[in-house]
Coordinates of C-alpha atoms in Angstrom, one line a residue:
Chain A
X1 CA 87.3 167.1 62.9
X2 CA 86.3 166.9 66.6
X3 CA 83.1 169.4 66.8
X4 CA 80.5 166.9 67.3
X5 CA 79.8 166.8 70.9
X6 CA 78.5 163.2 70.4
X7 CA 80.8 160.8 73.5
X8 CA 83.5 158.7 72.0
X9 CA 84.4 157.2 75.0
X10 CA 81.8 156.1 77.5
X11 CA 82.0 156.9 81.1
X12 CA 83.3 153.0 82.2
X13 CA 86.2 153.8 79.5
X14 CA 84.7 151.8 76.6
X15 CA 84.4 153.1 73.0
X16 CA 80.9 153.2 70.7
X17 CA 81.7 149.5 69.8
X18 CA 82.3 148.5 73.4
X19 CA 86.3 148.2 73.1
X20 CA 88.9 148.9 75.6
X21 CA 90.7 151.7 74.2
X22 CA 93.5 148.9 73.7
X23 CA 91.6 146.8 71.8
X24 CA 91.5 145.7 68.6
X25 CA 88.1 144.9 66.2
X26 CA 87.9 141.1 65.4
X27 CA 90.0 140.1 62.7
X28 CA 89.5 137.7 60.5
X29 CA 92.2 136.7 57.5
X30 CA 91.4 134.3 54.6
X31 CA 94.5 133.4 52.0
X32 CA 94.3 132.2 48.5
X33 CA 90.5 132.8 47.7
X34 CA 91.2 134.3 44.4
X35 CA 92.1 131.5 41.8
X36 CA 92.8 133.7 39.2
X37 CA 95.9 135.7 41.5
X38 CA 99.2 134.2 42.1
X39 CA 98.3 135.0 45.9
X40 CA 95.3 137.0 47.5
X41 CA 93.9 137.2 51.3
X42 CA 90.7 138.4 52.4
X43 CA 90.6 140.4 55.4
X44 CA 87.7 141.7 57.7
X45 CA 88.4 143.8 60.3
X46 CA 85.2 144.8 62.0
X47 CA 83.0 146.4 59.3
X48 CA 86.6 146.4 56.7
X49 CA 85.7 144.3 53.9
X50 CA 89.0 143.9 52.0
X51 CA 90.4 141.9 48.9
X52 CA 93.9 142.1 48.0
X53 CA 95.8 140.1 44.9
X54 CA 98.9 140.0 43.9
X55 CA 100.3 139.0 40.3
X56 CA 104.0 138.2 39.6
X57 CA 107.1 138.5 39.6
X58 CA 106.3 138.5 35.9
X59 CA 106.7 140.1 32.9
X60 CA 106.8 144.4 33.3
X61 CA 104.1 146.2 30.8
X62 CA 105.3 148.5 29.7
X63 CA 108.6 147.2 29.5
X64 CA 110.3 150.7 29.5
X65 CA 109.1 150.6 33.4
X66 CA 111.1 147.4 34.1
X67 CA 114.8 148.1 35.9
X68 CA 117.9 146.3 34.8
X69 CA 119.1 144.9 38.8
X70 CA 115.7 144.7 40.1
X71 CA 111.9 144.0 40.0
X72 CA 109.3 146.8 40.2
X73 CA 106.4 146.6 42.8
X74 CA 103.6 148.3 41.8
X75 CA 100.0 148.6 43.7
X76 CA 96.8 149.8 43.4
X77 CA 94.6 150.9 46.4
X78 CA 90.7 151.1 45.1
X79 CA 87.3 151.6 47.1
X80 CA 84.2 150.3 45.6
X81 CA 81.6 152.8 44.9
X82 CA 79.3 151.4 47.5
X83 CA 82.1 150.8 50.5
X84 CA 81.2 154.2 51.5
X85 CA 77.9 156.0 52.8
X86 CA 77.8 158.2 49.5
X87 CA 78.9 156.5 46.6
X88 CA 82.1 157.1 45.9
X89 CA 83.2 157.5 42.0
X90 CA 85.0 154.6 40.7
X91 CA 87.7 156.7 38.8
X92 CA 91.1 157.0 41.7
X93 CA 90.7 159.9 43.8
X94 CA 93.8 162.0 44.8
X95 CA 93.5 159.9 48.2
X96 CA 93.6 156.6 46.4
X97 CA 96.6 157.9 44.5
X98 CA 98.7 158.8 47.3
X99 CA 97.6 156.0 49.4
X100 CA 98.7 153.5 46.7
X101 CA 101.8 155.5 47.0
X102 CA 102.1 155.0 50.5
X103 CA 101.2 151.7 50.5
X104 CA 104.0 150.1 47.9
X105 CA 106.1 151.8 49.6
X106 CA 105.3 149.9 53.0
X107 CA 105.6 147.0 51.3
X108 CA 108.7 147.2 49.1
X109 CA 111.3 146.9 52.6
X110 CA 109.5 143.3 53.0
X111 CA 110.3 141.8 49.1
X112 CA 114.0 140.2 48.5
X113 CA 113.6 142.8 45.3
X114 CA 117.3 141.8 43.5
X115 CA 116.4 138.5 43.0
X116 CA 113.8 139.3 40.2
X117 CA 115.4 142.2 37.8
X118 CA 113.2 143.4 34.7
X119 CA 110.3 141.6 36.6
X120 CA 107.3 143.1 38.1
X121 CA 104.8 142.8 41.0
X122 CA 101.4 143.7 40.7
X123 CA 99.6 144.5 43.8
X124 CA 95.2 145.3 43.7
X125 CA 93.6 146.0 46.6
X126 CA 89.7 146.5 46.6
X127 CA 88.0 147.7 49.5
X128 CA 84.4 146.5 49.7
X129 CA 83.2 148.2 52.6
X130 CA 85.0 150.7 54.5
X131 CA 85.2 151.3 58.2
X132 CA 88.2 153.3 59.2
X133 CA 92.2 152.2 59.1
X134 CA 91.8 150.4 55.9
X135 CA 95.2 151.7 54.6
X136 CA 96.5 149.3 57.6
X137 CA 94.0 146.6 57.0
X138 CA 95.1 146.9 53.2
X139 CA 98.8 146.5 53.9
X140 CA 98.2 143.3 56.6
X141 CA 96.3 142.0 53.8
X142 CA 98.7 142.7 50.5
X143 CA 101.9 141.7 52.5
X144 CA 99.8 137.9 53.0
X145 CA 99.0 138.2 49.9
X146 CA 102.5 138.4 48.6
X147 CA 103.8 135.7 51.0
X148 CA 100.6 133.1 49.2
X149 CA 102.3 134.5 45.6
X150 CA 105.5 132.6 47.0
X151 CA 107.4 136.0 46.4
X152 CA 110.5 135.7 48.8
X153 CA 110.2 138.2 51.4
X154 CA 112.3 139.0 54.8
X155 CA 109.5 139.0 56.9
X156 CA 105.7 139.8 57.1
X157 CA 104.0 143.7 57.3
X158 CA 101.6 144.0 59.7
X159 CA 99.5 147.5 60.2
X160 CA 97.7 148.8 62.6
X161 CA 96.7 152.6 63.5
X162 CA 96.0 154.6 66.7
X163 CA 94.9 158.0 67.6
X164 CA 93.0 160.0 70.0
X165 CA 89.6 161.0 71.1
X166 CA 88.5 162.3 73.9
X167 CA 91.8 162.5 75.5
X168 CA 92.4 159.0 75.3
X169 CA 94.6 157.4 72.9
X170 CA 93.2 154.7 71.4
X171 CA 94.4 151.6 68.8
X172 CA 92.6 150.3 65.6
X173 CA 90.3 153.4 65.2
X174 CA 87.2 153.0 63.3
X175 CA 85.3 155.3 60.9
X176 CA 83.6 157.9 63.2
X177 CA 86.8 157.5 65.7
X178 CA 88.7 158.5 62.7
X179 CA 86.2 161.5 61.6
X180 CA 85.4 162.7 64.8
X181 CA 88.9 162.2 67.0
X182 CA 91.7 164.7 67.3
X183 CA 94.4 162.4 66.0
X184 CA 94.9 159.5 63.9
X185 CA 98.0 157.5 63.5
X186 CA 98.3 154.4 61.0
X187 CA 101.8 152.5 61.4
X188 CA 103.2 149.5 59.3
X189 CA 105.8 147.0 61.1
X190 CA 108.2 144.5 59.7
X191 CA 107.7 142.7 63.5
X192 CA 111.1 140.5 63.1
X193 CA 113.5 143.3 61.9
X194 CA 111.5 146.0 64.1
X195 CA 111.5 148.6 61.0
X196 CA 108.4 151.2 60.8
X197 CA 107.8 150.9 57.0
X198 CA 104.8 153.2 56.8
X199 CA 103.9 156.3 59.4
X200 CA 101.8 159.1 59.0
X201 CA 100.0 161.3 61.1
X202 CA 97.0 163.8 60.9
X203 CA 95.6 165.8 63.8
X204 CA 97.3 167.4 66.6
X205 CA 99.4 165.4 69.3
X206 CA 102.3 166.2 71.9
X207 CA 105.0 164.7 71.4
X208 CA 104.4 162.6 74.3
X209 CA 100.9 161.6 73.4
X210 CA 103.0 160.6 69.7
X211 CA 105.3 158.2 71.8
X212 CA 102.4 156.5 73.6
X213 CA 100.6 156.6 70.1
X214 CA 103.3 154.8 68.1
X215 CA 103.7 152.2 71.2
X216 CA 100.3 151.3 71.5
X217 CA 100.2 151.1 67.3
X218 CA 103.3 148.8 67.4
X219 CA 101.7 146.3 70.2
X220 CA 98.6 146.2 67.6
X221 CA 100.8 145.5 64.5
X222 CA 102.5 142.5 66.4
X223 CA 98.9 141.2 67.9
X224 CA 98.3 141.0 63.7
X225 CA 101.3 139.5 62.9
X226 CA 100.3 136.6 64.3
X227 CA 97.1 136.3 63.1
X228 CA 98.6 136.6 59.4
X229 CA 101.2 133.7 60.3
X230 CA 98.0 131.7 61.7
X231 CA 96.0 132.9 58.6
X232 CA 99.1 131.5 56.7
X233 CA 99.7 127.8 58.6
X234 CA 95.6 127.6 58.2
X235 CA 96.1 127.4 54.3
X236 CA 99.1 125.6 53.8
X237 CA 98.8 122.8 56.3
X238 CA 95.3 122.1 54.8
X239 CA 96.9 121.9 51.8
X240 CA 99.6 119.5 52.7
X241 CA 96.5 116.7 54.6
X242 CA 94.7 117.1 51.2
X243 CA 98.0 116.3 49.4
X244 CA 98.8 112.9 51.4
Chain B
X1 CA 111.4 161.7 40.7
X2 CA 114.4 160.2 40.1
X3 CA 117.2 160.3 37.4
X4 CA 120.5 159.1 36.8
X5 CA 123.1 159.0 39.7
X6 CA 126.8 157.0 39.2
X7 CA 127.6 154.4 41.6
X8 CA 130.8 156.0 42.7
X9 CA 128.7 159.5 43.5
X10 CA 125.9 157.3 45.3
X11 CA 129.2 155.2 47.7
X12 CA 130.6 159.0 48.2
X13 CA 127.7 160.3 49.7
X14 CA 126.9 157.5 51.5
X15 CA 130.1 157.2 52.9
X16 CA 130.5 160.9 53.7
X17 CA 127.4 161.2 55.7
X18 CA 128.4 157.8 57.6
X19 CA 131.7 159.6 59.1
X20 CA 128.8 162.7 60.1
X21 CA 129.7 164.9 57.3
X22 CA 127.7 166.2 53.7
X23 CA 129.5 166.8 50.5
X24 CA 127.9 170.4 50.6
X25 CA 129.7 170.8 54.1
X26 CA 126.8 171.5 56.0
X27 CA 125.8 169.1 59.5
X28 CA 124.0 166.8 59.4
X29 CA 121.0 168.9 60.5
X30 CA 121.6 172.0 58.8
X31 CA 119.3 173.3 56.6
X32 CA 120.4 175.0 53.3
X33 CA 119.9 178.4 53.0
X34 CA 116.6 180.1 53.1
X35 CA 115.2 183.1 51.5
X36 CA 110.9 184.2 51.2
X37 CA 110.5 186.9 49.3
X38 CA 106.2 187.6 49.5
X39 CA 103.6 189.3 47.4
X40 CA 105.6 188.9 43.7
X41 CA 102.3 188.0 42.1
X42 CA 100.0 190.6 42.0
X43 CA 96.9 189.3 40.3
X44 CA 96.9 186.8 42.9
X45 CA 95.8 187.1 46.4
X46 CA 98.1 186.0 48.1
X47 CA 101.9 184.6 47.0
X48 CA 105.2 183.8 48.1
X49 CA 108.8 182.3 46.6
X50 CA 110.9 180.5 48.6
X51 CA 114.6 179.4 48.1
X52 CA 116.3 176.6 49.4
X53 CA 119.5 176.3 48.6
X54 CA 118.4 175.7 44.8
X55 CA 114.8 174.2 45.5
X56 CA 112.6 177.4 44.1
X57 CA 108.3 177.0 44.9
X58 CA 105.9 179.5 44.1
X59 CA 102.8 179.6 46.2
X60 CA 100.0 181.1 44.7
X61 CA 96.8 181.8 46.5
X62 CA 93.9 182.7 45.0
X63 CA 90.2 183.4 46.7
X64 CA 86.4 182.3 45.1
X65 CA 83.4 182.1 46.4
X66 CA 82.1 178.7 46.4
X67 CA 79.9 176.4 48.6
X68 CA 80.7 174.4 52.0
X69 CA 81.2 170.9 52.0
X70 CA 77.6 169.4 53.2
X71 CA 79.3 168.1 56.5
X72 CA 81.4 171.2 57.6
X73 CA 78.9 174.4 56.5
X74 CA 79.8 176.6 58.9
X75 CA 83.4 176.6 57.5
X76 CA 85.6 178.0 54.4
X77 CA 87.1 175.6 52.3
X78 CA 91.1 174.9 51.5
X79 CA 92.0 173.4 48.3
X80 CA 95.9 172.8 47.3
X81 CA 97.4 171.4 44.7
X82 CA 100.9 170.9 43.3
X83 CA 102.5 171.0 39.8
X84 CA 105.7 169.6 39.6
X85 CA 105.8 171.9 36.2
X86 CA 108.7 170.6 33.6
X87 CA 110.9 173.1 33.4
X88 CA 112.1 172.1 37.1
X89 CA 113.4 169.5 36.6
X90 CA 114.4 166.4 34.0
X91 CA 112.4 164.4 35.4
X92 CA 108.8 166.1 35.5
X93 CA 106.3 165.6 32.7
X94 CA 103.9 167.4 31.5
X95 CA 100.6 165.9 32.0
X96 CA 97.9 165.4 34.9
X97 CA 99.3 165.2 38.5
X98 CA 101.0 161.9 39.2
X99 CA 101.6 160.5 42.7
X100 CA 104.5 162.3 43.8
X101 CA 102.7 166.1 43.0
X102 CA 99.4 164.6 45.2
X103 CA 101.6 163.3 47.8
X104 CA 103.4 166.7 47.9
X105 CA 100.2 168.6 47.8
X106 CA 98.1 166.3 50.3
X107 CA 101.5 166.6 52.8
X108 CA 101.0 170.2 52.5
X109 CA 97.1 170.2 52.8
X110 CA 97.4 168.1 55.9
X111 CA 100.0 170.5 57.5
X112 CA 98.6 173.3 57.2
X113 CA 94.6 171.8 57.7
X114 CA 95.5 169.7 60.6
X115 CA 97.3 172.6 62.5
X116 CA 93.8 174.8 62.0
X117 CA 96.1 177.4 60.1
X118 CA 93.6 179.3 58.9
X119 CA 90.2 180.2 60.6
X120 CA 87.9 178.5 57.8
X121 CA 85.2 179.7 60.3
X122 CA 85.5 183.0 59.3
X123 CA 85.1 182.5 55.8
X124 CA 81.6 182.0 55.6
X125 CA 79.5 184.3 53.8
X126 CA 76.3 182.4 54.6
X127 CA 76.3 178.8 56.3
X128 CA 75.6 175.9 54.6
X129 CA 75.5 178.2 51.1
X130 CA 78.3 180.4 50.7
X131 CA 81.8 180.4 51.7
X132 CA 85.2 181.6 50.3
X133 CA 87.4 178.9 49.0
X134 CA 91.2 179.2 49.3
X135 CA 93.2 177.6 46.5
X136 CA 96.9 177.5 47.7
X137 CA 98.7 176.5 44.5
X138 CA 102.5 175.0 44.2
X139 CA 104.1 175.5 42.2
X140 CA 107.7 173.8 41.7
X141 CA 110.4 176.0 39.4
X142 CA 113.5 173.9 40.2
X143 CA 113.8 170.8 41.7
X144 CA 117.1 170.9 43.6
X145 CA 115.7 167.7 46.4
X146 CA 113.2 168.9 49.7
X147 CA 110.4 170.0 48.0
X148 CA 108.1 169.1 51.0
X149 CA 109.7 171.7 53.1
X150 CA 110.2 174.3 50.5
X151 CA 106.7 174.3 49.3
X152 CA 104.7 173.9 53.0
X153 CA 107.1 177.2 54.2
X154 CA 106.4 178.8 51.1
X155 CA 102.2 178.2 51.3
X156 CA 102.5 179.6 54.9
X157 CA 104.3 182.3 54.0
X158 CA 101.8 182.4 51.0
X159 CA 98.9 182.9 53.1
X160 CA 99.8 185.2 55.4
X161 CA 100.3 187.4 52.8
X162 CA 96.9 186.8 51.4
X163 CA 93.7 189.7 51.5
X164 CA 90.6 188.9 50.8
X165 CA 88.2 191.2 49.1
X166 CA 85.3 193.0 51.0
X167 CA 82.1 192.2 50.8
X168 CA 78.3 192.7 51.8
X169 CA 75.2 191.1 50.8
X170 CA 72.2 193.3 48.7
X171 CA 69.1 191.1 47.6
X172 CA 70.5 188.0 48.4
X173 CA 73.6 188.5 46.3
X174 CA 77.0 189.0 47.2
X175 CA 78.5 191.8 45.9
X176 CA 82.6 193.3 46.2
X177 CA 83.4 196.1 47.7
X178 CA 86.4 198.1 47.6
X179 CA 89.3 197.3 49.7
X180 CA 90.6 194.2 51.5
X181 CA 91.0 192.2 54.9
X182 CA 93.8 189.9 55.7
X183 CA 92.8 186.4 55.4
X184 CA 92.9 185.0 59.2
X185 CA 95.8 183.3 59.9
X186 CA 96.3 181.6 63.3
X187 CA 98.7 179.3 63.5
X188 CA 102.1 178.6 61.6
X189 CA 103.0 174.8 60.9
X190 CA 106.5 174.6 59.9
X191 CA 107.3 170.9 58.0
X192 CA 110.4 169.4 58.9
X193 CA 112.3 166.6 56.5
X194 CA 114.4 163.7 57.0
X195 CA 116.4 161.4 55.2
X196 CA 117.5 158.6 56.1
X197 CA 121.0 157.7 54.5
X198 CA 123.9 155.1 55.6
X199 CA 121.8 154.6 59.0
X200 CA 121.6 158.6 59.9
X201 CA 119.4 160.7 59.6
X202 CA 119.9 164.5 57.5
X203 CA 117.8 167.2 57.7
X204 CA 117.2 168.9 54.7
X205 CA 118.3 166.2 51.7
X206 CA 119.3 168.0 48.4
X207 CA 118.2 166.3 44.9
X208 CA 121.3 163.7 45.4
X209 CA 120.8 162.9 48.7
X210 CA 117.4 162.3 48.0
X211 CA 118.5 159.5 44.9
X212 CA 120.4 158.0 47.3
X213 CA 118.3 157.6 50.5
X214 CA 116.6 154.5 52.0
X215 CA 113.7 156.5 53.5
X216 CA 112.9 159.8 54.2
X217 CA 110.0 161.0 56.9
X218 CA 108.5 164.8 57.4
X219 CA 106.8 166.5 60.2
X220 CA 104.4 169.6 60.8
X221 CA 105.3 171.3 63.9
X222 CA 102.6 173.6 65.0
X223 CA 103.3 176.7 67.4
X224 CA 102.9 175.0 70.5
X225 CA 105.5 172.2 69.4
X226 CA 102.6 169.5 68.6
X227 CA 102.7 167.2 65.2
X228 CA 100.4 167.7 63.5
X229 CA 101.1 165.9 60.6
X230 CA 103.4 163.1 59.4
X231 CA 104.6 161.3 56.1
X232 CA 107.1 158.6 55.3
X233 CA 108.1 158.1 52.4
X234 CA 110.5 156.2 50.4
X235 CA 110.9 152.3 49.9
X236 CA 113.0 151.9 53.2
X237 CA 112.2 151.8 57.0
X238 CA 113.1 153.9 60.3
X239 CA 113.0 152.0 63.7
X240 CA 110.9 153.5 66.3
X241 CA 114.1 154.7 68.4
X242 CA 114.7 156.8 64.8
X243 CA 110.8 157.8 64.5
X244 CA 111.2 159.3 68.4
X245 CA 114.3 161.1 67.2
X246 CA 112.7 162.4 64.3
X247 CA 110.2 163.6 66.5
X248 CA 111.9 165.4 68.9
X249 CA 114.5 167.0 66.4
X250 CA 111.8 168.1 64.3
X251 CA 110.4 170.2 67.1
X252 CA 113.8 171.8 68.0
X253 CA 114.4 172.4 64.3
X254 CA 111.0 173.8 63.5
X255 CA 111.5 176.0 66.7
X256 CA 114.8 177.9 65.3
X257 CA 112.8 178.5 61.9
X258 CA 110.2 180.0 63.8
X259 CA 112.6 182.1 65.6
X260 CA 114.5 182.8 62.2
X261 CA 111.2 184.1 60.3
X262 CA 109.6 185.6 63.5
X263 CA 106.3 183.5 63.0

């Protein structure tokens, strides 16, 4: 990290992209464009190309994985071999692994889980093209993705990440931001019952330039929410005019 | 990583650490007990055991010459790994790493890459072609609930207890000579855990603490009291009121360790 002496930060404050550092890329959020899923979204978020579907509650295989008093959310985090500058094997990588990790577990604090026992919830996401913060762009997309399945949830996840370069702390990093920055910061928000459901950290931050990190992260996660919700309304009122 | 716990043990727990107490009578932000013994392993570099409360990790570290990734050649490489090995533990398998032994290992990587622990710069032999590779290996003997903390104090302790073997370069080979340098070793991340049980927050969570949480969240604590690294885990949430508290109590906690072990 950080030993390219390449600018991140321009000297009028803007980024390589031409962002504020409180800006966010443009986001864009499709639902229910996989016919074959009970409910999928599509998300761009600058160069992030991501597909997420999710399948159930339905029957657990294997069975033996299924619990008696509630249903099992499983999920599966994969890059394409070409969503990367060098092609990346298709086989999971131990980053995939614990991403996929990381990333049911963001989600799981959303799902009313009791209501389903000895069912289970399949959750693929496929990156296409990576650019930077997909974990969050993967989570804003499974969590609509669940809400399209008609799983019953308490509210929405919506991620976003921040970090630092250049002595600036910036929101919704991108790849070389990521690569190049001293600090990168990718929180998931449950905006309605104001619970952090995924936080990690990697590069070096006071704990002061963690506050301003996590607040600036937080005011991107709720900008999101609302574009899932819009994302959402799009669909189903379309559906509703076609209907009458 | 988790096994059978009765109802009646989970609501005891639960409602002993609601009133501010633990069933093992420590605070809330006690740790358990700590011991590192170092260098047990001779045919490895570099070792260390660590005891925590019952938790037991073995750090191995052992030294090859290998090359540079493409993008970082004038730097050493760090590898580490984890085997949660079976006879720790019930619940462990035998069989390739699943996602809680790369979780544990990648928390560990990240603490101890992110802080710049070692100086990878010095381990080059030649850039761009040759460099030494460290391979920090956990190793897990009982599972007893924290192995996050157990096995990042143990692979510090590990590695600065680690010596290289000289060196010097004849006809474009490299070839060993006798005697050894310590490996460089410049800062000391200590990895601090919480759990996050009837609405508070527990340093330290033993194996049934741990069944019963909603969440749990660690943080690396480099010398100057930075984070350098940060995990959630678990299928519940924090607020960010607890996240902030985490953060500042990790720093204090990660401070008297430092005292503790003189790093």
């Amino acid at each position: 990290m950080s030993q390219k002496a390449e600018k991140l930060i321009d000297k009028k404050g803007l980024r390589l992209d031409g962002r504020k550092p409180d800006e966010l890329r443009p986001i864009k959020i499709e639902v229910g464009i996989l016919s074959n899923a009970d409910g999928s979204a599509y998300i761009e978020q600058g160069k992030n190309k991501i597909l997420a579907a999710a399948f159930g509650p339905r029957e657990m295989h294997p069975k033996h994985l299924a619990l008696p008093d509630r249903m099992v959310i499983r999920c599966r985090y994969h890059m394409a071999p070409f969503s990367v500058q060098e092609r990346k094997s298709p086989s999971p990588s131990r980053r995939e692994i614990e991403l996929s990790k990381v990333i049911k577990e963001s989600l799981e604090p959303t799902a009313f889980m009791e209501y389903y026992p000895r069912t289970g919830v399949d959750i693929f996401i496929e990156v296409l093209q990576a650019d930077g913060s997909t974990r969050c762009a993967s989570i804003t997309a499974a969590s609509v993705a669940m809400a399209d399945a008609g799983i019953p949830m308490r509210d929405l996840v919506a991620a976003c990440s921040a970090g630092k370069v250049d002595d600036t702390i910036i929101l919704d990093l991108m790849d070389t931001e990521d690569k190049q920055g001293s600090a990168d910061v990718p929180v998931a928000l449950m905006p309605n019952q104001n619970a952090i459901t995924l936080l990690q950290m990697d590069g070096t931050l006071t704990s002061e330039e963690f506050e301003n990190a996590v607040n600036l992260a937080l005011e991107g996660c709720r900008k999101i929410y609302a574009m899932q919700k819009e994302a959402l309304k799009t669909k189903y009122v379309d559906v509703k005019e076609v209907e009458e | 990583m988790s096994s059978v716990i009765t109802r009646v043990k989970q609501k005891q727990i639960a409602q002993t650490i609601a009133k501010g107490k633990r069933l093992d009578d420590r605070g809330l932000t006690d740790y358990r007990e700590m011991k590192i013994e170092q260098g047990i392993i001779e045919r490895a570099e570099g070792s260390a055991r660590i005891l925590l409360g019952k938790t037991e990790v073995l750090v191995g570290i052992k030294i090859e010459i290998g090359e540079p990734f493409s993008d970082t050649p004038n730097e050493g490489v760090l590898t580490v790994n984890a085997e949660l090995v079976p006879l720790a533990s019930p619940t462990f398998e035998p069989g390739p790493p699943d996602e809680n032994s790369i979780e544990l290992a990648r928390i560990v990587d990240r603490g101890i890459r992110e802080s710049k622990t070692i100086d990878t710069e010095k381990l080059v032999i030649e850039p761009g072609k040759k460099v030494f590779v460290v391979f920090v290996d956990v190793y897990v003997l009982n599972h007893d609930g924290n192995l996050i903390d157990a096995s990042a104090l143990a692979a510090v302790a590990a590695l600065l207890n680690t010596k290289m073997s000289n060196y010097e370069i004849k006809d474009d080979e490299v070839k060993i000579k006798p005697g050894y340098t310590q490996l460089p070793v410049k800062k000391h991340p200590i990895t601090v855990t919480f759990a996050k049980i009837s609405d508070k927050l527990v340093i330290d969570p033993w194996l049934e603490e741990e069944q019963v949480m909603d969440a749990r969240i660690s943080m690396a604590i480099d010398d100057d009291g930075n984070i350098c690294a940060i995990q959630k885990g678990g299928s519940g949430y924090f607020t960010e009121k607890e996240v902030l508290e985490v953060a500042k109590m990790a720093r204090e906690k990660a401070a008297e360790i430092r005292k503790k072990l003189k790093w």
